[in-house]
PDB file of C-alpha atoms in Angstrom:
ATOM      1  CA  MET A   1     106.166 103.871  97.007  1.00  0.00           C
ATOM      2  CA  CYS A   2     107.542 103.280  93.678  1.00  0.00           C
ATOM      3  CA  ALA A   3     105.950 101.566  90.459  1.00  0.00           C
ATOM      4  CA  ILE A   4     106.352  98.752  88.041  1.00  0.00           C
ATOM      5  CA  ASN A   5     105.372  98.257  84.787  1.00  0.00           C
ATOM      6  CA  GLY A   6     106.274  95.586  82.240  1.00  0.00           C
ATOM      7  CA  PHE A   7     105.067  92.884  79.666  1.00  0.00           C
ATOM      8  CA  ASN A   8     106.231  89.690  77.417  1.00  0.00           C
ATOM      9  CA  PHE A   9     107.294  91.460  74.207  1.00  0.00           C
ATOM     10  CA  ARG A  10     109.173  94.067  73.095  1.00  0.00           C
ATOM     11  CA  ASN A  11     107.857  97.749  73.211  1.00  0.00           C
ATOM     12  CA  ILE A  12     109.899 100.633  74.136  1.00  0.00           C
ATOM     13  CA  GLU A  13     107.382 103.395  72.942  1.00  0.00           C
ATOM     14  CA  LEU A  14     104.648 101.546  75.134  1.00  0.00           C
ATOM     15  CA  ILE A  15     106.627 101.181  78.205  1.00  0.00           C
ATOM     16  CA  LYS A  16     107.724 104.822  78.071  1.00  0.00           C
ATOM     17  CA  GLN A  17     103.860 105.595  77.582  1.00  0.00           C
ATOM     18  CA  MET A  18     103.056 102.940  80.926  1.00  0.00           C
ATOM     19  CA  SER A  19     106.070 104.763  83.139  1.00  0.00           C
ATOM     20  CA  GLU A  20     105.017 108.503  82.112  1.00  0.00           C
ATOM     21  CA  ILE A  21     101.546 107.275  83.730  1.00  0.00           C
ATOM     22  CA  SER A  22     102.621 106.094  87.018  1.00  0.00           C
ATOM     23  CA  SER A  23     105.711 109.121  87.439  1.00  0.00           C
ATOM     24  CA  SER A  24     103.824 109.988  90.423  1.00  0.00           C
ATOM     25  CA  ARG A  25     104.830 107.107  92.425  1.00  0.00           C
ATOM     26  CA  GLY A  26     107.907 107.484  91.929  1.00  0.00           C
ATOM     27  CA  PRO A  27     109.415 110.788  91.246  1.00  0.00           C
ATOM     28  CA  ASP A  28     113.328 110.382  91.760  1.00  0.00           C
ATOM     29  CA  ASN A  29     114.145 108.046  89.146  1.00  0.00           C
ATOM     30  CA  LYS A  30     112.541 106.871  85.671  1.00  0.00           C
ATOM     31  CA  ASP A  31     114.170 104.081  83.493  1.00  0.00           C
ATOM     32  CA  PHE A  32     113.159 101.082  81.789  1.00  0.00           C
ATOM     33  CA  SER A  33     115.416  97.358  80.851  1.00  0.00           C
ATOM     34  CA  SER A  34     113.928  95.816  77.096  1.00  0.00           C
ATOM     35  CA  THR A  35     115.202  92.454  75.346  1.00  0.00           C
ATOM     36  CA  GLU A  36     113.423  90.745  72.374  1.00  0.00           C
ATOM     37  CA  GLU A  37     111.220  89.033  75.124  1.00  0.00           C
ATOM     38  CA  TYR A  38     110.601  91.094  77.736  1.00  0.00           C
ATOM     39  CA  THR A  39     110.224  94.838  78.947  1.00  0.00           C
ATOM     40  CA  VAL A  40     110.143  96.294  82.367  1.00  0.00           C
ATOM     41  CA  GLY A  41     110.124  99.874  83.489  1.00  0.00           C
ATOM     42  CA  HIS A  42     110.790 101.441  86.941  1.00  0.00           C
ATOM     43  CA  ASN A  43     109.546 104.749  88.729  1.00  0.00           C
ATOM     44  CA  ARG A  44     111.901 104.915  92.020  1.00  0.00           C
ATOM     45  CA  LEU A  45     111.030 106.782  94.871  1.00  0.00           C
ATOM     46  CA  ALA A  46     114.384 106.542  96.435  1.00  0.00           C
ATOM     47  CA  ILE A  47     114.143 105.577 100.474  1.00  0.00           C
ATOM     48  CA  ILE A  48     117.165 102.989 101.089  1.00  0.00           C
ATOM     49  CA  ASP A  49     120.423 103.895  99.344  1.00  0.00           C
ATOM     50  CA  PRO A  50     119.239 107.070  97.058  1.00  0.00           C
ATOM     51  CA  GLU A  51     121.949 106.661  95.321  1.00  0.00           C
ATOM     52  CA  LYS A  52     122.057 106.421  91.293  1.00  0.00           C
ATOM     53  CA  ARG A  53     123.484 102.738  91.674  1.00  0.00           C
ATOM     54  CA  SER A  54     120.359 101.495  93.461  1.00  0.00           C
ATOM     55  CA  ASN A  55     118.248 102.482  90.376  1.00  0.00           C
ATOM     56  CA  GLN A  56     116.053  99.838  88.787  1.00  0.00           C
ATOM     57  CA  PRO A  57     115.480  97.810  87.059  1.00  0.00           C
ATOM     58  CA  PHE A  58     118.470  96.290  88.695  1.00  0.00           C
ATOM     59  CA  ASN A  59     120.695  93.639  86.602  1.00  0.00           C
ATOM     60  CA  PHE A  60     122.728  90.978  87.952  1.00  0.00           C
ATOM     61  CA  LYS A  61     124.047  88.131  85.951  1.00  0.00           C
ATOM     62  CA  HIS A  62     120.759  86.907  83.639  1.00  0.00           C
ATOM     63  CA  LEU A  63     117.892  88.573  86.321  1.00  0.00           C
ATOM     64  CA  ILE A  64     115.866  91.815  85.845  1.00  0.00           C
ATOM     65  CA  LEU A  65     114.295  92.509  88.847  1.00  0.00           C
ATOM     66  CA  SER A  66     111.793  95.568  89.557  1.00  0.00           C
ATOM     67  CA  PHE A  67     110.117  95.836  92.805  1.00  0.00           C
ATOM     68  CA  ASN A  68     107.978  98.305  94.645  1.00  0.00           C
ATOM     69  CA  GLY A  69     108.529  97.822  98.341  1.00  0.00           C
ATOM     70  CA  GLU A  70     110.234  97.377 101.505  1.00  0.00           C
ATOM     71  CA  ILE A  71     111.832  94.682 102.527  1.00  0.00           C
ATOM     72  CA  TYR A  72     112.408  94.249 106.458  1.00  0.00           C
ATOM     73  CA  ASN A  73     114.735  91.726 106.963  1.00  0.00           C
ATOM     74  CA  TYR A  74     116.705  92.557 103.965  1.00  0.00           C
ATOM     75  CA  LEU A  75     119.903  92.922 106.549  1.00  0.00           C
ATOM     76  CA  GLU A  76     119.712  90.255 107.994  1.00  0.00           C
ATOM     77  CA  ILE A  77     119.595  88.082 104.632  1.00  0.00           C
ATOM     78  CA  LYS A  78     122.786  90.134 103.564  1.00  0.00           C
ATOM     79  CA  GLU A  79     124.758  88.522 106.049  1.00  0.00           C
ATOM     80  CA  LYS A  80     123.783  84.909 104.707  1.00  0.00           C
ATOM     81  CA  LEU A  81     124.405  85.401 101.747  1.00  0.00           C
ATOM     82  CA  ILE A  82     128.029  87.349 102.446  1.00  0.00           C
ATOM     83  CA  SER A  83     128.530  83.948 104.284  1.00  0.00           C
ATOM     84  CA  LYS A  84     127.607  82.038 101.091  1.00  0.00           C
ATOM     85  CA  GLY A  85     130.086  83.820  99.163  1.00  0.00           C
ATOM     86  CA  TYR A  86     127.676  86.726  97.364  1.00  0.00           C
ATOM     87  CA  LYS A  87     129.655  90.262  97.343  1.00  0.00           C
ATOM     88  CA  PHE A  88     127.314  93.949  97.279  1.00  0.00           C
ATOM     89  CA  GLU A  89     127.774  97.204  95.303  1.00  0.00           C
ATOM     90  CA  THR A  90     125.119  98.533  96.910  1.00  0.00           C
ATOM     91  CA  THR A  91     123.344  99.238 100.506  1.00  0.00           C
ATOM     92  CA  SER A  92     119.719  98.714  99.299  1.00  0.00           C
ATOM     93  CA  ASP A  93     117.132  95.992  99.638  1.00  0.00           C
ATOM     94  CA  THR A  94     116.892  95.850  95.910  1.00  0.00           C
ATOM     95  CA  GLU A  95     120.252  94.511  95.583  1.00  0.00           C
ATOM     96  CA  VAL A  96     119.252  91.468  98.069  1.00  0.00           C
ATOM     97  CA  ILE A  97     116.268  90.578  96.621  1.00  0.00           C
ATOM     98  CA  ILE A  98     117.624  89.568  93.516  1.00  0.00           C
ATOM     99  CA  LYS A  99     120.968  87.977  94.532  1.00  0.00           C
ATOM    100  CA  LEU A 100     118.998  85.908  97.382  1.00  0.00           C
ATOM    101  CA  PHE A 101     116.931  84.843  94.281  1.00  0.00           C
ATOM    102  CA  HIS A 102     120.117  83.859  92.218  1.00  0.00           C
ATOM    103  CA  PHE A 103     120.801  82.025  95.067  1.00  0.00           C
ATOM    104  CA  LYS A 104     117.661  80.008  95.869  1.00  0.00           C
ATOM    105  CA  GLY A 105     114.782  80.894  93.083  1.00  0.00           C
ATOM    106  CA  VAL A 106     111.272  81.481  93.810  1.00  0.00           C
ATOM    107  CA  ASP A 107     111.686  79.632  97.473  1.00  0.00           C
ATOM    108  CA  SER A 108     113.361  82.768  98.037  1.00  0.00           C
ATOM    109  CA  PHE A 109     110.589  84.898  98.222  1.00  0.00           C
ATOM    110  CA  LYS A 110     109.516  83.098 101.613  1.00  0.00           C
ATOM    111  CA  ASP A 111     112.242  84.565 103.406  1.00  0.00           C
ATOM    112  CA  LEU A 112     111.532  87.996 102.768  1.00  0.00           C
ATOM    113  CA  SER A 113     109.403  90.019 105.639  1.00  0.00           C
ATOM    114  CA  GLY A 114     107.837  93.265 104.187  1.00  0.00           C
ATOM    115  CA  ILE A 115     105.632  94.804 101.961  1.00  0.00           C
ATOM    116  CA  PHE A 116     106.387  93.836  98.384  1.00  0.00           C
ATOM    117  CA  SER A 117     104.946  93.454  94.008  1.00  0.00           C
ATOM    118  CA  ILE A 118     108.481  91.961  92.754  1.00  0.00           C
ATOM    119  CA  SER A 119     108.553  91.561  89.512  1.00  0.00           C
ATOM    120  CA  ILE A 120     111.921  89.045  88.279  1.00  0.00           C
ATOM    121  CA  TYR A 121     113.223  87.878  84.724  1.00  0.00           C
ATOM    122  CA  ASP A 122     115.176  85.396  83.873  1.00  0.00           C
ATOM    123  CA  THR A 123     117.312  85.832  80.657  1.00  0.00           C
ATOM    124  CA  LYS A 124     118.449  82.360  80.368  1.00  0.00           C
ATOM    125  CA  LEU A 125     114.761  80.705  80.674  1.00  0.00           C
ATOM    126  CA  LYS A 126     112.881  83.449  79.790  1.00  0.00           C
ATOM    127  CA  LYS A 127     110.828  83.285  82.770  1.00  0.00           C
ATOM    128  CA  LEU A 128     108.469  86.046  84.350  1.00  0.00           C
ATOM    129  CA  TYR A 129     108.090  85.862  88.103  1.00  0.00           C
ATOM    130  CA  LEU A 130     105.529  88.453  89.810  1.00  0.00           C
ATOM    131  CA  ILE A 131     104.852  87.684  93.073  1.00  0.00           C
ATOM    132  CA  ARG A 132     102.520  90.142  95.854  1.00  0.00           C
ATOM    133  CA  ASP A 133     103.206  90.368  99.529  1.00  0.00           C
ATOM    134  CA  ILE A 134     101.233  88.711 101.743  1.00  0.00           C
ATOM    135  CA  VAL A 135      98.918  91.374 103.523  1.00  0.00           C
ATOM    136  CA  GLY A 136      98.439  92.261  99.905  1.00  0.00           C
ATOM    137  CA  VAL A 137      99.386  96.025 100.477  1.00  0.00           C
ATOM    138  CA  LYS A 138     101.303  96.721  97.333  1.00  0.00           C
ATOM    139  CA  PRO A 139      99.068  96.645  94.455  1.00  0.00           C
ATOM    140  CA  LEU A 140     100.007  94.670  91.352  1.00  0.00           C
ATOM    141  CA  TYR A 141      97.699  94.689  87.873  1.00  0.00           C
ATOM    142  CA  TYR A 142      97.493  92.344  84.756  1.00  0.00           C
ATOM    143  CA  TYR A 143      95.807  91.288  81.558  1.00  0.00           C
ATOM    144  CA  TYR A 144      96.678  88.202  79.772  1.00  0.00           C
ATOM    145  CA  ASN A 145      95.507  87.500  76.307  1.00  0.00           C
ATOM    146  CA  SER A 146      95.215  83.841  75.714  1.00  0.00           C
ATOM    147  CA  LEU A 147      95.020  84.252  72.429  1.00  0.00           C
ATOM    148  CA  SER A 148      97.748  86.415  71.533  1.00  0.00           C
ATOM    149  CA  LYS A 149      99.721  85.249  74.247  1.00  0.00           C
ATOM    150  CA  LYS A 150     100.770  89.056  75.431  1.00  0.00           C
ATOM    151  CA  PHE A 151     100.919  89.802  78.779  1.00  0.00           C
ATOM    152  CA  ILE A 152     101.027  92.851  80.631  1.00  0.00           C
ATOM    153  CA  PHE A 153     101.665  94.269  84.042  1.00  0.00           C
ATOM    154  CA  SER A 154     101.374  97.284  86.125  1.00  0.00           C
ATOM    155  CA  SER A 155     101.427  98.972  89.433  1.00  0.00           C
ATOM    156  CA  LEU A 156      97.970 100.859  87.966  1.00  0.00           C
ATOM    157  CA  ILE A 157      95.407 100.155  86.657  1.00  0.00           C
ATOM    158  CA  LYS A 158      94.965 102.720  83.766  1.00  0.00           C
ATOM    159  CA  GLY A 159      99.204 101.728  82.868  1.00  0.00           C
ATOM    160  CA  ILE A 160      97.249  98.659  81.275  1.00  0.00           C
ATOM    161  CA  LEU A 161      94.017 100.420  80.124  1.00  0.00           C
ATOM    162  CA  ILE A 162      96.171 101.975  77.260  1.00  0.00           C
ATOM    163  CA  SER A 163      96.955  98.766  75.893  1.00  0.00           C
ATOM    164  CA  LEU A 164      93.256  97.588  75.594  1.00  0.00           C
ATOM    165  CA  GLU A 165      90.896  98.041  72.227  1.00  0.00           C
ATOM    166  CA  ASP A 166      87.660  97.501  74.427  1.00  0.00           C
ATOM    167  CA  LYS A 167      87.525  99.247  78.162  1.00  0.00           C
ATOM    168  CA  ILE A 168      84.478  97.793  79.188  1.00  0.00           C
ATOM    169  CA  LEU A 169      83.151  98.362  82.959  1.00  0.00           C
ATOM    170  CA  ASN A 170      82.994  95.388  85.226  1.00  0.00           C
ATOM    171  CA  TYR A 171      79.787  96.086  87.166  1.00  0.00           C
ATOM    172  CA  ASP A 172      80.328  93.088  89.635  1.00  0.00           C
ATOM    173  CA  ALA A 173      83.262  94.761  90.973  1.00  0.00           C
ATOM    174  CA  ILE A 174      81.452  98.283  91.069  1.00  0.00           C
ATOM    175  CA  GLU A 175      78.939  97.115  93.330  1.00  0.00           C
ATOM    176  CA  SER A 176      80.656  94.980  95.256  1.00  0.00           C
ATOM    177  CA  TYR A 177      82.948  98.177  96.623  1.00  0.00           C
ATOM    178  CA  SER A 178      79.441 100.220  96.094  1.00  0.00           C
ATOM    179  CA  ASN A 179      77.972  98.199  98.937  1.00  0.00           C
ATOM    180  CA  PHE A 180      81.412  97.115 100.835  1.00  0.00           C
ATOM    181  CA  ASN A 181      83.587  99.848 100.144  1.00  0.00           C
ATOM    182  CA  ARG A 182      85.881  97.270  99.131  1.00  0.00           C
ATOM    183  CA  ASN A 183      86.832  94.286  96.593  1.00  0.00           C
ATOM    184  CA  ASP A 184      88.583  91.470  97.703  1.00  0.00           C
ATOM    185  CA  HIS A 185      87.750  89.520  94.350  1.00  0.00           C
ATOM    186  CA  ARG A 186      91.113  89.190  91.683  1.00  0.00           C
ATOM    187  CA  GLU A 187      88.063  91.491  89.535  1.00  0.00           C
ATOM    188  CA  THR A 188      88.576  95.085  88.989  1.00  0.00           C
ATOM    189  CA  PHE A 189      86.753  97.751  87.586  1.00  0.00           C
ATOM    190  CA  TYR A 190      87.621  97.120  84.226  1.00  0.00           C
ATOM    191  CA  LYS A 191      87.162  93.340  82.488  1.00  0.00           C
ATOM    192  CA  LYS A 192      90.203  91.647  81.167  1.00  0.00           C
ATOM    193  CA  ILE A 193      92.120  93.652  84.398  1.00  0.00           C
ATOM    194  CA  PHE A 194      92.522  91.446  87.629  1.00  0.00           C
ATOM    195  CA  LYS A 195      94.958  91.657  90.287  1.00  0.00           C
ATOM    196  CA  LEU A 196      97.019  90.008  91.774  1.00  0.00           C
ATOM    197  CA  LEU A 197      95.621  88.333  95.685  1.00  0.00           C
ATOM    198  CA  PRO A 198      97.379  88.760  98.351  1.00  0.00           C
ATOM    199  CA  GLY A 199     100.395  86.248  98.429  1.00  0.00           C
ATOM    200  CA  GLU A 200     100.382  85.379  95.176  1.00  0.00           C
ATOM    201  CA  LEU A 201     102.668  84.426  92.541  1.00  0.00           C
ATOM    202  CA  ILE A 202     102.169  84.179  88.461  1.00  0.00           C
ATOM    203  CA  GLU A 203     104.986  82.659  86.350  1.00  0.00           C
ATOM    204  CA  VAL A 204     105.010  83.564  82.426  1.00  0.00           C
ATOM    205  CA  HIS A 205     107.284  81.109  80.719  1.00  0.00           C
ATOM    206  CA  GLU A 206     106.980  80.846  76.484  1.00  0.00           C
ATOM    207  CA  GLY A 207     103.562  83.050  76.509  1.00  0.00           C
ATOM    208  CA  ASN A 208     101.980  80.353  78.543  1.00  0.00           C
ATOM    209  CA  PHE A 209     100.177  81.757  81.990  1.00  0.00           C
ATOM    210  CA  LYS A 210     100.380  80.289  85.856  1.00  0.00           C
ATOM    211  CA  ARG A 211      98.675  81.351  88.664  1.00  0.00           C
ATOM    212  CA  SER A 212      99.101  80.083  92.172  1.00  0.00           C
ATOM    213  CA  LYS A 213      99.108  80.829  96.048  1.00  0.00           C
ATOM    214  CA  PHE A 214     102.662  80.944  97.157  1.00  0.00           C
ATOM    215  CA  LEU A 215     102.402  83.071 100.378  1.00  0.00           C
ATOM    216  CA  ASN A 216     100.475  82.202 103.414  1.00  0.00           C
ATOM    217  CA  PHE A 217     100.173  83.108 106.821  1.00  0.00           C
ATOM    218  CA  GLU A 218     102.014  80.242 109.340  1.00  0.00           C
ATOM    219  CA  PHE A 219     100.536  80.971 113.024  1.00  0.00           C
ATOM    220  CA  ASN A 220     102.425  79.859 116.208  1.00  0.00           C
ATOM    221  CA  TYR A 221      99.778  78.837 118.453  1.00  0.00           C
ATOM    222  CA  GLY A 222     102.475  78.123 121.318  1.00  0.00           C
ATOM    223  CA  TYR A 223     100.827  74.692 121.980  1.00  0.00           C
ATOM    224  CA  ASP A 224     100.114  71.503 119.653  1.00  0.00           C
ATOM    225  CA  THR A 225      96.687  72.340 117.574  1.00  0.00           C
ATOM    226  CA  LYS A 226      96.738  68.591 116.758  1.00  0.00           C
ATOM    227  CA  LYS A 227      96.424  67.583 121.216  1.00  0.00           C
ATOM    228  CA  LEU A 228      93.679  70.726 121.293  1.00  0.00           C
ATOM    229  CA  THR A 229      91.731  69.071 118.952  1.00  0.00           C
ATOM    230  CA  SER A 230      91.523  65.568 120.405  1.00  0.00           C
ATOM    231  CA  ASP A 231      91.236  67.053 123.583  1.00  0.00           C
ATOM    232  CA  ILE A 232      88.336  68.593 122.207  1.00  0.00           C
ATOM    233  CA  LYS A 233      86.431  65.897 120.859  1.00  0.00           C
ATOM    234  CA  THR A 234      86.972  63.707 124.121  1.00  0.00           C
TER     235      THR A 234
END
């Protein structure tokens, strides 16, 4: 369990406050990275390669990575990347994610097997990518103001709340949780704060916001489903 926090503007004090709020999710290291257009912080719970070299945010060339989770097939991916000429300085899954993204772009997310919330910022394109695992194990919340073009994300709702002037309860979401002990909708307990749905990809570029369903389950039934459908009709 780790925590990621960030936004598409520069504010060192804000990222420090957000990282302090989420510090219980990552007690082993707390750090941040900032450009004029982007700020990201990370609270680390060190499990795979607990050395300092694998602390996040993790940089490679023009990419900045901060992620929460675990990649189960990172060793297999690492071998493939080595065959393509990539070299590795750590034994972490963190380094594998960022170098795979450097190699394949957003399609790299489809190669990952695991539980994760990932943020990657491209300093050349000035573009932010966020994605959540297909099951939705690792949380990720966001706020977007279409007027100011400000975008804020965090592993915790309360990390975003400190930036909102109006903290308005969302009674529809509260009612859903009260009735079903869960809330499967995009809305959260607070209006204007939303969650990435499982398998969802968000791209933020020059203040513009794009959301899409990117990861989908692919079932192998062991038989031709088209033929089965045809047989049923006949």
